Coordinates of C-alpha atoms in Angstrom, one line a residue:
M1 CA 93.1 149.9 94.3
A2 CA 96.1 151.9 93.3
D3 CA 96.4 155.1 95.5
R4 CA 94.9 158.1 94.1
R5 CA 96.0 161.6 94.1
H6 CA 94.0 164.7 93.4
L7 CA 93.7 167.8 91.7
P8 CA 94.0 171.2 93.7
S9 CA 90.3 171.4 94.7
P10 CA 88.3 170.5 98.1
V11 CA 88.0 167.0 96.1
S12 CA 91.3 165.6 97.8
L13 CA 89.9 166.5 101.6
I14 CA 86.3 164.4 101.0
R15 CA 85.8 162.0 103.7
R16 CA 83.8 159.3 103.6
R17 CA 80.1 160.3 104.6
P18 CA 77.4 157.9 105.7
R19 CA 74.7 157.8 102.7
R20 CA 71.0 158.1 102.8
S21 CA 69.0 155.1 102.1
S22 CA 67.9 154.5 98.6
A23 CA 64.5 154.6 99.6
T24 CA 64.9 158.5 99.9
T25 CA 65.6 158.5 96.0
Q26 CA 63.7 159.0 93.1
P27 CA 65.8 157.8 90.6
S28 CA 65.0 158.1 86.3
E29 CA 64.5 155.0 83.7
L30 CA 67.5 154.5 81.7
A31 CA 67.0 155.2 78.2
A32 CA 69.0 153.9 75.2
P33 CA 72.1 156.0 74.7
T34 CA 70.7 156.2 71.1
V35 CA 67.9 158.7 72.5
A36 CA 69.1 162.4 72.4
R37 CA 66.2 163.3 74.9
S38 CA 66.9 160.5 77.3
E39 CA 68.4 161.8 81.0
L40 CA 70.3 159.3 82.3
V41 CA 72.7 158.5 78.9
D42 CA 75.1 156.3 81.0
A43 CA 76.0 155.5 84.6
A44 CA 79.0 153.0 85.5
V45 CA 81.0 152.3 88.6
Y46 CA 84.6 151.9 88.6
T47 CA 87.4 150.0 90.4
A48 CA 91.4 150.0 89.9
G49 CA 90.4 151.6 86.3
C50 CA 87.8 149.2 85.3
R51 CA 83.9 149.1 84.7
Q52 CA 82.2 147.0 87.4
C53 CA 78.9 147.5 86.3
S54 CA 76.5 149.4 84.7
P55 CA 73.3 150.4 86.7
K56 CA 70.1 151.1 84.7
S57 CA 68.9 153.7 87.3
L58 CA 70.4 156.2 89.9
A59 CA 69.1 154.0 92.6
E60 CA 71.2 151.2 91.2
T61 CA 74.1 153.3 91.2
F62 CA 74.3 154.7 94.2
T63 CA 73.8 150.9 95.7
A64 CA 76.7 149.9 93.5
L65 CA 78.8 152.3 94.7
R66 CA 78.4 151.6 98.6
A67 CA 78.8 147.9 97.5
E68 CA 82.4 148.5 96.0
P69 CA 85.0 150.0 98.6
G70 CA 87.9 152.6 96.9
G71 CA 85.1 152.2 93.8
M72 CA 84.4 155.7 91.6
A73 CA 80.6 156.3 89.9
W74 CA 80.6 158.4 86.8
I75 CA 76.7 159.4 86.1
G76 CA 76.4 160.9 82.7
L77 CA 72.9 162.9 82.1
Y78 CA 71.5 164.9 79.2
R79 CA 69.8 167.6 80.0
P80 CA 67.9 166.6 83.3
D81 CA 65.5 167.7 85.3
E82 CA 65.0 169.4 88.4
Q83 CA 63.7 166.4 90.4
E84 CA 66.9 163.9 88.9
L85 CA 69.4 166.8 89.8
S86 CA 68.0 166.9 93.3
T87 CA 68.2 163.1 93.7
L88 CA 71.8 163.4 92.7
A89 CA 72.4 167.0 94.9
A90 CA 71.1 164.6 98.2
E91 CA 72.8 161.6 97.1
F92 CA 76.2 163.8 97.0
G93 CA 75.8 166.6 98.7
L94 CA 75.7 168.8 95.9
H95 CA 75.6 172.9 96.3
P96 CA 72.3 174.4 95.5
L97 CA 73.3 177.3 93.4
A98 CA 75.9 174.6 91.8
V99 CA 72.5 172.2 90.8
E100 CA 70.0 175.6 89.7
D101 CA 73.4 176.7 87.4
A102 CA 72.9 172.9 86.3
I103 CA 69.6 173.2 85.3
T104 CA 69.4 176.5 84.1
A105 CA 71.9 176.3 81.9
H106 CA 73.4 179.1 79.9
Q107 CA 76.4 179.7 82.2
R108 CA 80.1 181.1 81.4
P109 CA 82.6 179.1 81.6
K110 CA 84.0 178.4 85.3
L111 CA 85.2 176.7 88.0
E112 CA 83.7 176.9 91.4
R113 CA 84.6 174.8 94.7
Y114 CA 81.7 174.3 96.9
G115 CA 82.9 172.6 100.4
S116 CA 83.8 169.1 99.0
T117 CA 82.8 169.7 95.4
L118 CA 84.3 170.7 92.6
F119 CA 81.8 171.9 89.7
V120 CA 83.1 172.8 86.5
V121 CA 81.4 174.5 83.5
L122 CA 82.4 173.9 80.1
R123 CA 81.8 175.1 76.4
A124 CA 82.3 172.8 73.9
A125 CA 82.5 174.2 70.2
R126 CA 82.3 172.0 66.9
Y127 CA 82.7 173.9 63.4
L128 CA 79.7 173.0 61.3
D129 CA 81.4 173.0 57.1
D130 CA 77.8 172.9 55.8
L131 CA 76.5 175.9 57.6
E132 CA 80.0 177.7 57.8
Q133 CA 79.1 178.4 61.3
V134 CA 81.0 177.5 65.2
E135 CA 78.2 175.3 67.1
F136 CA 78.3 175.7 71.0
G137 CA 77.5 173.2 73.4
E138 CA 77.6 173.5 77.7
L139 CA 78.9 170.8 79.9
H140 CA 78.3 171.1 83.9
V141 CA 80.9 168.5 85.9
F142 CA 80.5 167.8 89.2
I143 CA 83.9 166.5 91.0
G144 CA 83.7 164.8 94.3
Q145 CA 86.0 161.9 95.5
D146 CA 84.3 158.8 94.7
F147 CA 81.8 160.9 91.8
V148 CA 81.9 162.3 88.5
V149 CA 77.9 163.7 87.3
T150 CA 78.4 165.0 83.5
V151 CA 75.4 166.8 82.4
R152 CA 75.1 168.1 79.0
H153 CA 72.8 170.5 77.1
A154 CA 73.5 169.6 73.8
E155 CA 74.9 167.1 71.4
S156 CA 78.5 168.3 71.7
P157 CA 80.9 167.2 73.5
D158 CA 80.8 163.1 72.8
L159 CA 81.3 162.0 76.4
A160 CA 81.0 158.7 75.1
V161 CA 83.9 158.8 73.5
V162 CA 86.0 159.9 76.5
R163 CA 84.1 157.3 78.6
K164 CA 85.7 154.9 76.0
R165 CA 89.2 156.2 75.8
L166 CA 89.4 155.9 79.6
E167 CA 87.9 152.2 79.7
H168 CA 90.5 151.7 77.0
D169 CA 93.5 153.2 79.3
P170 CA 92.9 151.4 83.5
P171 CA 95.5 152.8 84.6
L172 CA 94.5 156.9 83.6
L173 CA 90.7 155.8 84.8
A174 CA 92.7 154.1 88.4
R175 CA 93.8 157.7 89.2
G176 CA 90.2 158.6 90.0
T177 CA 88.1 161.5 89.3
E178 CA 90.5 164.2 88.4
A179 CA 91.5 161.9 85.8
V180 CA 87.9 161.8 84.0
L181 CA 87.9 165.8 85.0
Y182 CA 91.8 165.6 82.8
A183 CA 90.0 163.6 80.1
I184 CA 86.9 165.7 79.7
L185 CA 89.1 168.9 79.5
D186 CA 91.4 167.3 76.9
A187 CA 88.4 166.2 75.2
V188 CA 87.0 169.8 74.8
V189 CA 90.1 171.7 73.9
D190 CA 90.6 168.9 71.2
G191 CA 87.4 170.1 70.2
Y192 CA 88.7 173.5 69.7
V193 CA 91.0 172.6 67.0
P194 CA 89.0 171.9 64.2
V195 CA 86.9 175.0 65.2
V196 CA 89.9 177.2 64.5
A197 CA 91.0 175.4 61.0
G198 CA 87.4 176.3 60.0
I199 CA 87.5 179.7 60.6
E200 CA 91.0 180.1 59.9
N201 CA 89.6 178.8 56.1
D202 CA 86.5 181.1 56.5
V203 CA 88.9 183.8 57.1
D204 CA 91.4 182.7 53.7
E205 CA 87.9 182.7 51.4
I206 CA 86.7 186.6 53.0
E207 CA 90.2 187.9 52.1
T208 CA 89.4 186.6 48.4
Q209 CA 85.9 188.2 48.4
V210 CA 87.3 191.5 49.9
F211 CA 89.9 191.7 46.8
E212 CA 87.6 190.7 44.3
G213 CA 85.0 193.3 45.3
D214 CA 82.3 191.2 46.4
P215 CA 79.3 193.2 48.1
A216 CA 78.1 190.4 50.0
V217 CA 81.5 190.4 52.2
S218 CA 80.8 192.8 54.5
R219 CA 78.0 190.9 55.8
R220 CA 80.0 187.9 55.8
I221 CA 83.1 189.4 57.9
Y222 CA 80.5 191.0 60.5
E223 CA 79.4 187.3 61.5
L224 CA 82.1 185.6 61.5
S225 CA 83.4 188.0 64.4
R226 CA 80.7 187.6 66.3
E227 CA 81.4 183.9 66.2
V228 CA 85.3 184.2 66.7
V229 CA 83.8 186.3 69.5
D230 CA 81.9 183.6 71.5
F231 CA 84.5 181.0 70.4
Q232 CA 86.9 183.3 72.8
R233 CA 84.5 183.8 75.3
A234 CA 84.2 179.9 75.4
A235 CA 88.0 179.0 75.0
S236 CA 89.7 182.1 76.8
P237 CA 88.2 181.5 80.7
L238 CA 89.9 177.9 80.2
T239 CA 93.4 179.3 80.4
A240 CA 92.5 181.0 84.0
M241 CA 91.0 177.9 85.3
L242 CA 93.7 175.4 84.3
A243 CA 96.1 178.0 85.8
A244 CA 94.1 177.4 89.1
L245 CA 94.2 173.7 89.1
E246 CA 97.9 173.8 88.3
G247 CA 98.7 176.6 91.3
G248 CA 97.7 173.8 93.8
F249 CA 99.8 171.1 92.4
D250 CA 102.1 171.1 95.1
K251 CA 100.1 171.6 97.7
Y252 CA 97.4 168.7 97.1
D253 CA 100.6 166.0 95.8
V254 CA 98.7 165.4 92.5
D255 CA 100.0 162.4 90.6
E256 CA 103.2 163.6 88.3
E257 CA 101.4 161.9 85.1
L258 CA 98.5 163.6 86.0
R259 CA 100.4 167.5 86.4
R260 CA 102.2 166.4 82.5
A261 CA 98.7 165.7 81.1
L262 CA 97.1 168.8 82.2
R263 CA 100.0 171.0 81.3
D264 CA 99.5 169.7 78.2
V265 CA 96.0 170.8 77.7
A266 CA 97.2 174.2 78.8
D267 CA 99.6 174.5 76.1
H268 CA 97.1 173.6 74.1
I269 CA 94.4 176.0 75.2
T270 CA 96.8 178.8 75.0
H271 CA 97.9 178.2 71.4
V272 CA 93.9 178.0 70.6
T273 CA 93.9 181.9 72.3
E274 CA 96.5 183.0 70.8
R275 CA 95.2 181.9 67.0
V276 CA 91.7 183.3 68.3
D277 CA 93.0 186.5 69.4
S278 CA 95.2 186.7 66.0
L279 CA 92.2 185.7 63.9
R280 CA 90.2 188.4 65.9
V281 CA 92.5 191.1 65.0
L282 CA 93.0 189.7 61.5
L283 CA 89.2 190.0 61.0
R284 CA 89.2 193.7 62.1
D285 CA 92.2 194.2 59.7
I286 CA 90.0 193.0 56.9
L287 CA 87.2 195.0 57.7
Q288 CA 89.2 198.0 57.7
V289 CA 91.0 197.2 54.3
N290 CA 87.0 196.5 53.2
S291 CA 85.9 199.6 54.2
I292 CA 88.6 201.5 52.4
L293 CA 88.1 199.4 49.3
V294 CA 84.5 200.2 49.3
A295 CA 85.1 203.9 49.9
Q296 CA 87.7 204.0 47.3
K297 CA 85.1 202.4 44.8
Q298 CA 82.9 204.8 45.9
N299 CA 85.0 207.5 44.7
E300 CA 85.6 205.9 41.4
E301 CA 82.5 206.1 40.3
M302 CA 81.5 209.5 41.4
T303 CA 84.9 210.6 39.7
A304 CA 83.3 209.0 36.4
L305 CA 79.9 209.9 37.0
T306 CA 81.2 213.6 37.5
R307 CA 83.4 212.8 34.3
T308 CA 80.2 211.7 32.7
S309 CA 78.3 214.6 33.6
N310 CA 80.7 217.3 33.0
E311 CA 81.0 215.4 29.1
Q312 CA 77.1 216.0 29.0
N313 CA 77.4 219.2 29.8
G314 CA 79.9 219.8 27.4
E315 CA 77.8 218.7 24.7
V316 CA 74.7 220.4 25.6
K317 CA 77.0 223.9 25.5
K318 CA 78.0 222.9 21.9
I319 CA 74.5 222.1 21.2
S320 CA 73.1 225.0 22.6
A321 CA 75.9 227.4 20.8
W322 CA 75.2 225.5 17.7
A323 CA 71.6 226.5 18.3
A324 CA 72.0 230.2 18.7
I325 CA 74.6 230.2 15.3
G326 CA 71.6 228.4 13.4
F327 CA 68.6 230.6 15.1
A328 CA 70.5 234.3 13.9
P329 CA 70.1 233.9 10.3
T330 CA 66.8 231.9 10.7
A331 CA 65.2 234.8 12.5
I332 CA 66.8 237.8 9.9
A333 CA 65.1 235.1 7.1
S334 CA 61.9 235.1 8.6
I335 CA 61.6 239.1 9.2
Y336 CA 62.5 239.6 5.5
G337 CA 60.5 236.7 4.1
M338 CA 57.3 238.4 5.9
N339 CA 56.5 240.8 2.5
F340 CA 54.8 243.4 4.1
H341 CA 54.4 246.2 1.8
H342 CA 55.8 249.1 3.5
M343 CA 59.3 247.5 4.5
P344 CA 62.4 248.9 4.7
E345 CA 64.9 247.8 2.5
L346 CA 61.8 246.0 0.6
H347 CA 63.0 247.4 -2.8
W348 CA 66.2 248.6 -2.3
Y349 CA 68.8 247.0 -5.3
L350 CA 70.9 245.6 -2.7
G351 CA 68.2 244.3 0.0
Y352 CA 69.1 240.3 -1.0
P353 CA 72.7 240.9 -0.3
F354 CA 72.3 243.0 2.5
A355 CA 70.2 240.3 4.1
I356 CA 72.3 237.4 3.4
G357 CA 75.6 239.7 4.8
L358 CA 73.7 240.8 8.2
M359 CA 73.4 236.3 8.4
I360 CA 76.5 235.8 7.8
V361 CA 78.4 238.4 9.9
V362 CA 75.8 237.5 12.8
S363 CA 76.7 234.1 12.6
L364 CA 80.0 234.7 12.5
V365 CA 79.9 237.1 15.3
L366 CA 78.1 234.4 17.6
Y367 CA 80.8 231.6 16.8
T368 CA 83.4 233.7 17.6
L369 CA 82.0 234.9 21.2
F370 CA 81.1 231.1 21.8
K371 CA 84.9 229.8 20.7
R372 CA 86.5 232.1 23.5
R373 CA 84.1 230.8 25.6
G374 CA 85.2 227.6 25.4
W375 CA 81.5 226.5 24.2
L376 CA 82.7 225.1 20.8

Protein backbone atom coordinates (compact mmCIF):
# COMPACT_ATOMS: atom_id res chain seq x y z
CA MET A 1 0.00 0.00 0.00
CA ALA A 2 1.27 3.51 -0.77
CA ASP A 3 2.45 5.56 2.18
CA ARG A 4 -0.38 7.64 3.65
CA ARG A 5 0.08 11.20 4.85
CA HIS A 6 -2.36 12.82 7.15
CA LEU A 7 -4.33 15.96 7.74
CA PRO A 8 -3.30 18.24 10.61
CA SER A 9 -5.01 16.36 13.41
CA PRO A 10 -4.16 13.74 16.01
CA VAL A 11 -5.18 11.21 13.38
CA SER A 12 -1.60 11.26 12.10
CA LEU A 13 -0.32 10.13 15.49
CA ILE A 14 -2.58 7.09 15.89
CA ARG A 15 -0.93 3.77 16.64
CA ARG A 16 -2.59 0.45 15.93
CA ARG A 17 -4.36 -0.65 19.09
CA PRO A 18 -5.65 -4.08 20.02
CA ARG A 19 -9.27 -4.54 19.01
CA ARG A 20 -11.98 -5.98 21.14
CA SER A 21 -13.40 -9.34 20.35
CA SER A 22 -16.34 -9.26 18.00
CA ALA A 23 -18.33 -11.09 20.66
CA THR A 24 -18.60 -7.84 22.58
CA THR A 25 -20.33 -6.03 19.74
CA GLN A 26 -24.00 -5.96 18.88
CA PRO A 27 -24.14 -5.33 15.14
CA SER A 28 -27.16 -4.08 13.24
CA GLU A 29 -28.46 -5.77 10.14
CA LEU A 30 -27.64 -4.25 6.78
CA ALA A 31 -30.61 -2.53 5.21
CA ALA A 32 -31.06 -1.96 1.52
CA PRO A 33 -29.51 1.34 0.41
CA THR A 34 -32.85 2.45 -0.98
CA VAL A 35 -34.55 2.33 2.45
CA ALA A 36 -34.49 5.87 3.78
CA ARG A 37 -34.69 4.86 7.45
CA SER A 38 -31.94 2.23 7.44
CA GLU A 39 -29.12 2.74 9.91
CA LEU A 40 -26.22 0.99 8.19
CA VAL A 41 -26.45 2.36 4.66
CA ASP A 42 -23.11 1.15 3.34
CA ALA A 43 -19.90 -0.30 4.74
CA ALA A 44 -16.69 -1.20 2.96
CA VAL A 45 -13.07 -2.04 3.66
CA TYR A 46 -10.49 -0.54 1.28
CA THR A 47 -6.87 -1.42 0.59
CA ALA A 48 -4.69 0.70 -1.67
CA GLY A 49 -7.77 2.63 -2.73
CA CYS A 50 -9.76 -0.43 -3.83
CA ARG A 51 -12.84 -1.91 -2.19
CA GLN A 52 -11.99 -5.32 -0.82
CA CYS A 53 -15.35 -6.27 0.63
CA SER A 54 -18.80 -4.95 1.50
CA PRO A 55 -19.71 -6.31 4.96
CA LYS A 56 -23.34 -6.79 5.88
CA SER A 57 -23.04 -5.63 9.48
CA LEU A 58 -20.79 -3.74 11.86
CA ALA A 59 -19.34 -6.95 13.27
CA GLU A 60 -18.40 -8.18 9.80
CA THR A 61 -16.85 -4.78 9.07
CA PHE A 62 -14.69 -4.96 12.19
CA THR A 63 -13.58 -8.50 11.34
CA ALA A 64 -12.77 -7.60 7.73
CA LEU A 65 -10.75 -4.56 8.82
CA ARG A 66 -8.63 -6.71 11.16
CA ALA A 67 -7.95 -9.09 8.33
CA GLU A 68 -6.65 -6.31 6.07
CA PRO A 69 -3.34 -4.89 7.39
CA GLY A 70 -3.12 -1.29 6.30
CA GLY A 71 -6.79 -1.31 5.31
CA MET A 72 -9.39 1.39 5.89
CA ALA A 73 -13.05 0.99 6.82
CA TRP A 74 -15.72 3.45 5.73
CA ILE A 75 -19.02 2.98 7.54
CA GLY A 76 -22.02 5.04 6.46
CA LEU A 77 -24.94 5.39 8.88
CA TYR A 78 -28.31 7.12 8.65
CA ARG A 79 -29.83 8.31 11.92
CA PRO A 80 -28.34 5.50 14.01
CA ASP A 81 -29.61 4.76 17.49
CA GLU A 82 -27.59 4.99 20.67
CA GLN A 83 -26.85 1.26 20.76
CA GLU A 84 -25.28 1.24 17.32
CA LEU A 85 -23.11 4.26 18.03
CA SER A 86 -22.09 2.71 21.34
CA THR A 87 -20.88 -0.32 19.41
CA LEU A 88 -18.77 1.90 17.18
CA ALA A 89 -17.49 3.87 20.17
CA ALA A 90 -16.34 0.68 21.86
CA GLU A 91 -14.58 -0.57 18.73
CA PHE A 92 -12.90 2.65 17.61
CA GLY A 93 -12.54 4.46 20.94
CA LEU A 94 -14.85 7.37 20.07
CA HIS A 95 -15.18 10.07 22.69
CA PRO A 96 -18.50 10.07 24.62
CA LEU A 97 -19.10 13.77 23.94
CA ALA A 98 -18.73 13.27 20.20
CA VAL A 99 -21.02 10.25 20.32
CA GLU A 100 -23.60 12.25 22.25
CA ASP A 101 -23.46 15.03 19.64
CA ALA A 102 -23.92 12.49 16.85
CA ILE A 103 -26.98 11.04 18.56
CA THR A 104 -28.76 14.28 19.46
CA ALA A 105 -27.73 16.16 16.29
CA HIS A 106 -28.71 19.84 15.91
CA GLN A 107 -25.05 20.83 16.25
CA ARG A 108 -23.29 23.82 14.77
CA PRO A 109 -20.61 23.15 12.14
CA LYS A 110 -17.35 22.48 13.95
CA LEU A 111 -14.11 20.54 14.04
CA GLU A 112 -13.05 18.91 17.31
CA ARG A 113 -10.13 16.68 18.25
CA TYR A 114 -10.81 14.02 20.84
CA GLY A 115 -7.56 12.25 21.54
CA SER A 116 -6.76 10.20 18.45
CA THR A 117 -10.03 10.95 16.65
CA LEU A 118 -11.11 13.90 14.58
CA PHE A 119 -14.80 14.79 14.84
CA VAL A 120 -16.34 17.03 12.17
CA VAL A 121 -19.87 18.41 12.01
CA LEU A 122 -21.08 19.77 8.67
CA ARG A 123 -24.37 21.23 7.51
CA ALA A 124 -25.16 20.49 3.90
CA ALA A 125 -27.73 22.54 2.01
CA ARG A 126 -29.82 22.19 -1.11
CA TYR A 127 -32.21 24.55 -2.83
CA LEU A 128 -35.80 23.42 -3.41
CA ASP A 129 -37.01 25.12 -6.57
CA ASP A 130 -40.68 24.28 -6.11
CA LEU A 131 -40.85 25.72 -2.58
CA GLU A 132 -38.17 28.37 -3.10
CA GLN A 133 -36.61 27.29 0.18
CA VAL A 134 -33.24 26.08 1.42
CA GLU A 135 -33.21 22.65 3.03
CA PHE A 136 -30.40 21.87 5.46
CA GLY A 137 -28.95 18.49 6.35
CA GLU A 138 -26.61 17.60 9.19
CA LEU A 139 -23.60 15.31 8.80
CA HIS A 140 -21.23 14.01 11.47
CA VAL A 141 -17.87 12.50 10.50
CA PHE A 142 -15.49 10.52 12.73
CA ILE A 143 -11.97 10.25 11.29
CA GLY A 144 -9.33 7.85 12.55
CA GLN A 145 -6.16 6.38 11.08
CA ASP A 146 -7.95 3.39 9.62
CA PHE A 147 -11.65 4.24 9.78
CA VAL A 148 -14.21 6.79 8.67
CA VAL A 149 -17.69 6.82 10.19
CA THR A 150 -20.27 9.10 8.60
CA VAL A 151 -23.57 9.78 10.37
CA ARG A 152 -26.29 11.51 8.36
CA HIS A 153 -29.41 13.05 9.87
CA ALA A 154 -30.98 14.11 6.56
CA GLU A 155 -31.14 13.04 2.93
CA SER A 156 -28.39 15.46 1.97
CA PRO A 157 -25.56 15.27 1.31
CA ASP A 158 -25.68 12.20 -0.89
CA LEU A 159 -22.58 10.36 0.31
CA ALA A 160 -23.18 7.55 -2.16
CA VAL A 161 -22.05 9.95 -4.87
CA VAL A 162 -18.96 10.85 -2.84
CA ARG A 163 -18.10 7.21 -2.26
CA LYS A 164 -18.56 6.39 -5.95
CA ARG A 165 -16.34 9.28 -6.95
CA LEU A 166 -13.54 8.12 -4.65
CA GLU A 167 -13.86 4.51 -5.73
CA HIS A 168 -13.34 5.67 -9.32
CA ASP A 169 -10.14 7.44 -8.22
CA PRO A 170 -8.08 4.79 -6.36
CA PRO A 171 -4.92 6.96 -6.13
CA LEU A 172 -6.87 9.59 -4.22
CA LEU A 173 -8.65 7.07 -2.00
CA ALA A 174 -5.31 5.35 -1.31
CA ARG A 175 -4.21 8.48 0.54
CA GLY A 176 -6.35 7.30 3.44
CA THR A 177 -9.05 8.69 5.66
CA GLU A 178 -8.01 12.29 5.10
CA ALA A 179 -8.85 11.87 1.41
CA VAL A 180 -12.37 10.83 2.40
CA LEU A 181 -12.65 13.93 4.59
CA TYR A 182 -11.53 16.10 1.68
CA ALA A 183 -14.08 14.50 -0.68
CA ILE A 184 -16.90 15.04 1.84
CA LEU A 185 -15.93 18.66 2.42
CA ASP A 186 -15.71 19.22 -1.32
CA ALA A 187 -19.16 17.72 -1.89
CA VAL A 188 -20.75 19.84 0.85
CA VAL A 189 -19.17 23.05 -0.44
CA ASP A 190 -20.06 22.24 -4.06
CA GLY A 191 -23.64 21.76 -2.89
CA TYR A 192 -23.66 25.35 -1.64
CA VAL A 193 -23.16 26.79 -5.14
CA PRO A 194 -26.67 26.01 -6.53
CA VAL A 195 -28.14 27.23 -3.24
CA VAL A 196 -26.47 30.61 -3.70
CA ALA A 197 -27.64 30.71 -7.31
CA GLY A 198 -31.22 29.96 -6.22
CA ILE A 199 -31.13 32.69 -3.57
CA GLU A 200 -29.70 35.17 -6.08
CA ASN A 201 -32.56 34.38 -8.45
CA ASP A 202 -35.06 34.98 -5.63
CA VAL A 203 -33.40 38.30 -4.86
CA ASP A 204 -33.75 39.36 -8.50
CA GLU A 205 -37.44 38.48 -8.41
CA ILE A 206 -37.88 40.37 -5.16
CA GLU A 207 -36.31 43.49 -6.65
CA THR A 208 -38.86 43.36 -9.46
CA GLN A 209 -41.70 42.91 -6.96
CA VAL A 210 -40.49 45.84 -4.86
CA PHE A 211 -40.57 48.31 -7.74
CA GLU A 212 -43.89 46.93 -8.97
CA GLY A 213 -45.39 47.67 -5.58
CA ASP A 214 -46.37 44.09 -4.73
CA PRO A 215 -47.76 44.20 -1.16
CA ALA A 216 -46.66 40.58 -0.48
CA VAL A 217 -42.99 41.33 -1.09
CA SER A 218 -42.24 42.39 2.50
CA ARG A 219 -43.01 38.93 3.84
CA ARG A 220 -40.94 37.31 1.10
CA ILE A 221 -37.97 39.57 1.91
CA TYR A 222 -38.19 38.62 5.57
CA GLU A 223 -38.43 34.90 4.90
CA LEU A 224 -35.54 34.95 2.44
CA SER A 225 -33.44 36.97 4.88
CA ARG A 226 -33.99 34.27 7.50
CA GLU A 227 -32.87 31.60 5.03
CA VAL A 228 -29.76 33.59 4.15
CA VAL A 229 -28.89 33.92 7.84
CA ASP A 230 -29.33 30.16 8.36
CA PHE A 231 -27.25 29.45 5.28
CA GLN A 232 -24.55 31.81 6.50
CA ARG A 233 -24.44 29.98 9.82
CA ALA A 234 -23.96 26.70 7.96
CA ALA A 235 -21.28 27.89 5.55
CA SER A 236 -19.21 30.48 7.44
CA PRO A 237 -17.66 28.12 10.05
CA LEU A 238 -16.09 26.05 7.26
CA THR A 239 -13.64 28.87 6.58
CA ALA A 240 -12.16 28.57 10.07
CA MET A 241 -12.27 24.77 9.92
CA LEU A 242 -10.29 24.63 6.68
CA ALA A 243 -7.88 27.27 7.98
CA ALA A 244 -7.23 25.07 11.03
CA LEU A 245 -6.50 22.10 8.79
CA GLU A 246 -4.26 24.17 6.54
CA GLY A 247 -2.36 25.52 9.52
CA GLY A 248 -1.01 22.06 10.26
CA PHE A 249 0.03 21.06 6.75
CA ASP A 250 3.74 21.39 7.44
CA LYS A 251 3.56 20.04 10.97
CA TYR A 252 1.88 16.81 9.90
CA ASP A 253 3.57 16.56 6.47
CA VAL A 254 0.31 16.46 4.54
CA ASP A 255 0.44 15.09 1.02
CA GLU A 256 0.98 17.88 -1.49
CA GLU A 257 -1.99 16.88 -3.65
CA LEU A 258 -4.28 16.93 -0.63
CA ARG A 259 -2.92 20.34 0.28
CA ARG A 260 -3.86 21.66 -3.13
CA ALA A 261 -7.27 19.97 -2.94
CA LEU A 262 -8.07 21.40 0.48
CA ARG A 263 -6.90 24.86 -0.57
CA ASP A 264 -9.25 24.60 -3.53
CA VAL A 265 -12.13 23.78 -1.18
CA ALA A 266 -11.11 26.74 1.01
CA ASP A 267 -11.20 29.03 -2.02
CA HIS A 268 -14.65 27.80 -2.94
CA ILE A 269 -16.08 28.30 0.55
CA THR A 270 -14.54 31.78 0.70
CA HIS A 271 -16.25 32.63 -2.58
CA VAL A 272 -19.54 31.24 -1.30
CA THR A 273 -19.40 33.15 2.00
CA GLU A 274 -18.57 36.38 0.18
CA ARG A 275 -21.57 35.94 -2.10
CA VAL A 276 -23.79 35.13 0.88
CA ASP A 277 -22.56 38.22 2.73
CA SER A 278 -23.33 40.38 -0.29
CA LEU A 279 -26.80 38.83 -0.58
CA ARG A 280 -27.51 39.54 3.07
CA VAL A 281 -26.49 43.19 2.63
CA LEU A 282 -28.50 43.42 -0.58
CA LEU A 283 -31.61 42.05 1.11
CA ARG A 284 -31.18 44.55 3.93
CA ASP A 285 -30.95 47.37 1.39
CA ILE A 286 -33.94 46.05 -0.53
CA LEU A 287 -35.95 45.97 2.69
CA GLN A 288 -35.04 49.61 3.34
CA VAL A 289 -35.95 50.61 -0.21
CA ASN A 290 -39.25 48.75 0.11
CA SER A 291 -39.97 50.58 3.37
CA ILE A 292 -39.26 53.91 1.68
CA LEU A 293 -41.47 53.05 -1.28
CA VAL A 294 -44.28 51.90 1.02
CA ALA A 295 -43.97 55.14 3.02
CA GLN A 296 -44.03 57.19 -0.20
CA LYS A 297 -47.09 55.34 -1.40
CA GLN A 298 -48.82 55.93 1.92
CA ASN A 299 -47.92 59.64 1.74
CA GLU A 300 -49.30 59.85 -1.77
CA GLU A 301 -52.48 58.15 -0.65
CA MET A 302 -52.81 60.52 2.30
CA THR A 303 -52.19 63.50 0.00
CA ALA A 304 -54.82 62.28 -2.42
CA LEU A 305 -57.23 61.68 0.46
CA THR A 306 -56.58 65.17 1.82
CA ARG A 307 -57.09 66.69 -1.63
CA THR A 308 -60.36 64.82 -2.03
CA SER A 309 -61.47 65.92 1.43
CA ASN A 310 -60.64 69.52 0.61
CA GLU A 311 -62.56 69.30 -2.62
CA GLN A 312 -65.53 67.85 -0.76
CA ASN A 313 -65.32 70.66 1.80
CA GLY A 314 -65.36 73.19 -1.03
CA GLU A 315 -68.43 71.60 -2.52
CA VAL A 316 -70.14 71.58 0.87
CA LYS A 317 -69.37 75.29 1.28
CA LYS A 318 -70.83 76.07 -2.14
CA ILE A 319 -73.95 74.09 -1.42
CA SER A 320 -74.33 75.74 1.99
CA ALA A 321 -73.81 79.20 0.52
CA TRP A 322 -76.40 78.74 -2.20
CA ALA A 323 -78.77 77.21 0.32
CA ALA A 324 -78.40 80.30 2.54
CA ILE A 325 -78.93 82.62 -0.44
CA GLY A 326 -82.02 80.70 -1.43
CA PHE A 327 -83.32 80.62 2.13
CA ALA A 328 -83.51 84.42 2.51
CA PRO A 329 -86.11 85.04 -0.27
CA THR A 330 -87.99 81.97 0.86
CA ALA A 331 -88.20 83.32 4.42
CA ILE A 332 -89.43 86.73 3.24
CA ALA A 333 -91.97 85.18 0.89
CA SER A 334 -93.18 82.88 3.63
CA ILE A 335 -93.80 85.76 5.98
CA TYR A 336 -95.65 87.81 3.39
CA GLY A 337 -97.57 84.78 2.27
CA MET A 338 -99.26 84.30 5.63
CA ASN A 339 -101.97 86.89 4.74
CA PHE A 340 -102.57 88.08 8.29
CA HIS A 341 -105.30 90.72 8.42
CA HIS A 342 -103.29 93.12 10.57
CA MET A 343 -99.92 93.03 8.90
CA PRO A 344 -97.63 96.01 8.20
CA GLU A 345 -97.51 97.10 4.62
CA LEU A 346 -100.20 94.59 3.65
CA HIS A 347 -102.36 97.28 2.06
CA TRP A 348 -99.43 99.43 0.99
CA TYR A 349 -99.38 100.24 -2.69
CA LEU A 350 -95.64 99.58 -2.94
CA GLY A 351 -95.69 96.51 -0.65
CA TYR A 352 -95.22 93.96 -3.40
CA PRO A 353 -92.27 95.70 -5.09
CA PHE A 354 -90.77 96.31 -1.65
CA ALA A 355 -90.94 92.55 -0.82
CA ILE A 356 -89.35 91.59 -4.15
CA GLY A 357 -86.65 94.22 -3.74
CA LEU A 358 -85.91 93.05 -0.19
CA MET A 359 -85.44 89.48 -1.43
CA ILE A 360 -83.03 90.67 -4.12
CA VAL A 361 -81.03 92.88 -1.74
CA VAL A 362 -80.67 90.17 0.91
CA SER A 363 -79.62 87.61 -1.72
CA LEU A 364 -77.02 90.01 -3.18
CA VAL A 365 -75.61 90.77 0.26
CA LEU A 366 -75.26 87.06 1.10
CA TYR A 367 -73.72 86.34 -2.31
CA THR A 368 -71.15 89.10 -1.85
CA LEU A 369 -70.31 87.89 1.66
CA PHE A 370 -69.81 84.25 0.61
CA LYS A 371 -67.86 85.29 -2.46
CA ARG A 372 -65.37 87.25 -0.37
CA ARG A 373 -64.84 84.27 1.93
CA GLY A 374 -64.18 81.98 -1.03
CA TRP A 375 -67.22 79.84 -0.59
CA LEU A 376 -68.43 80.64 -4.09
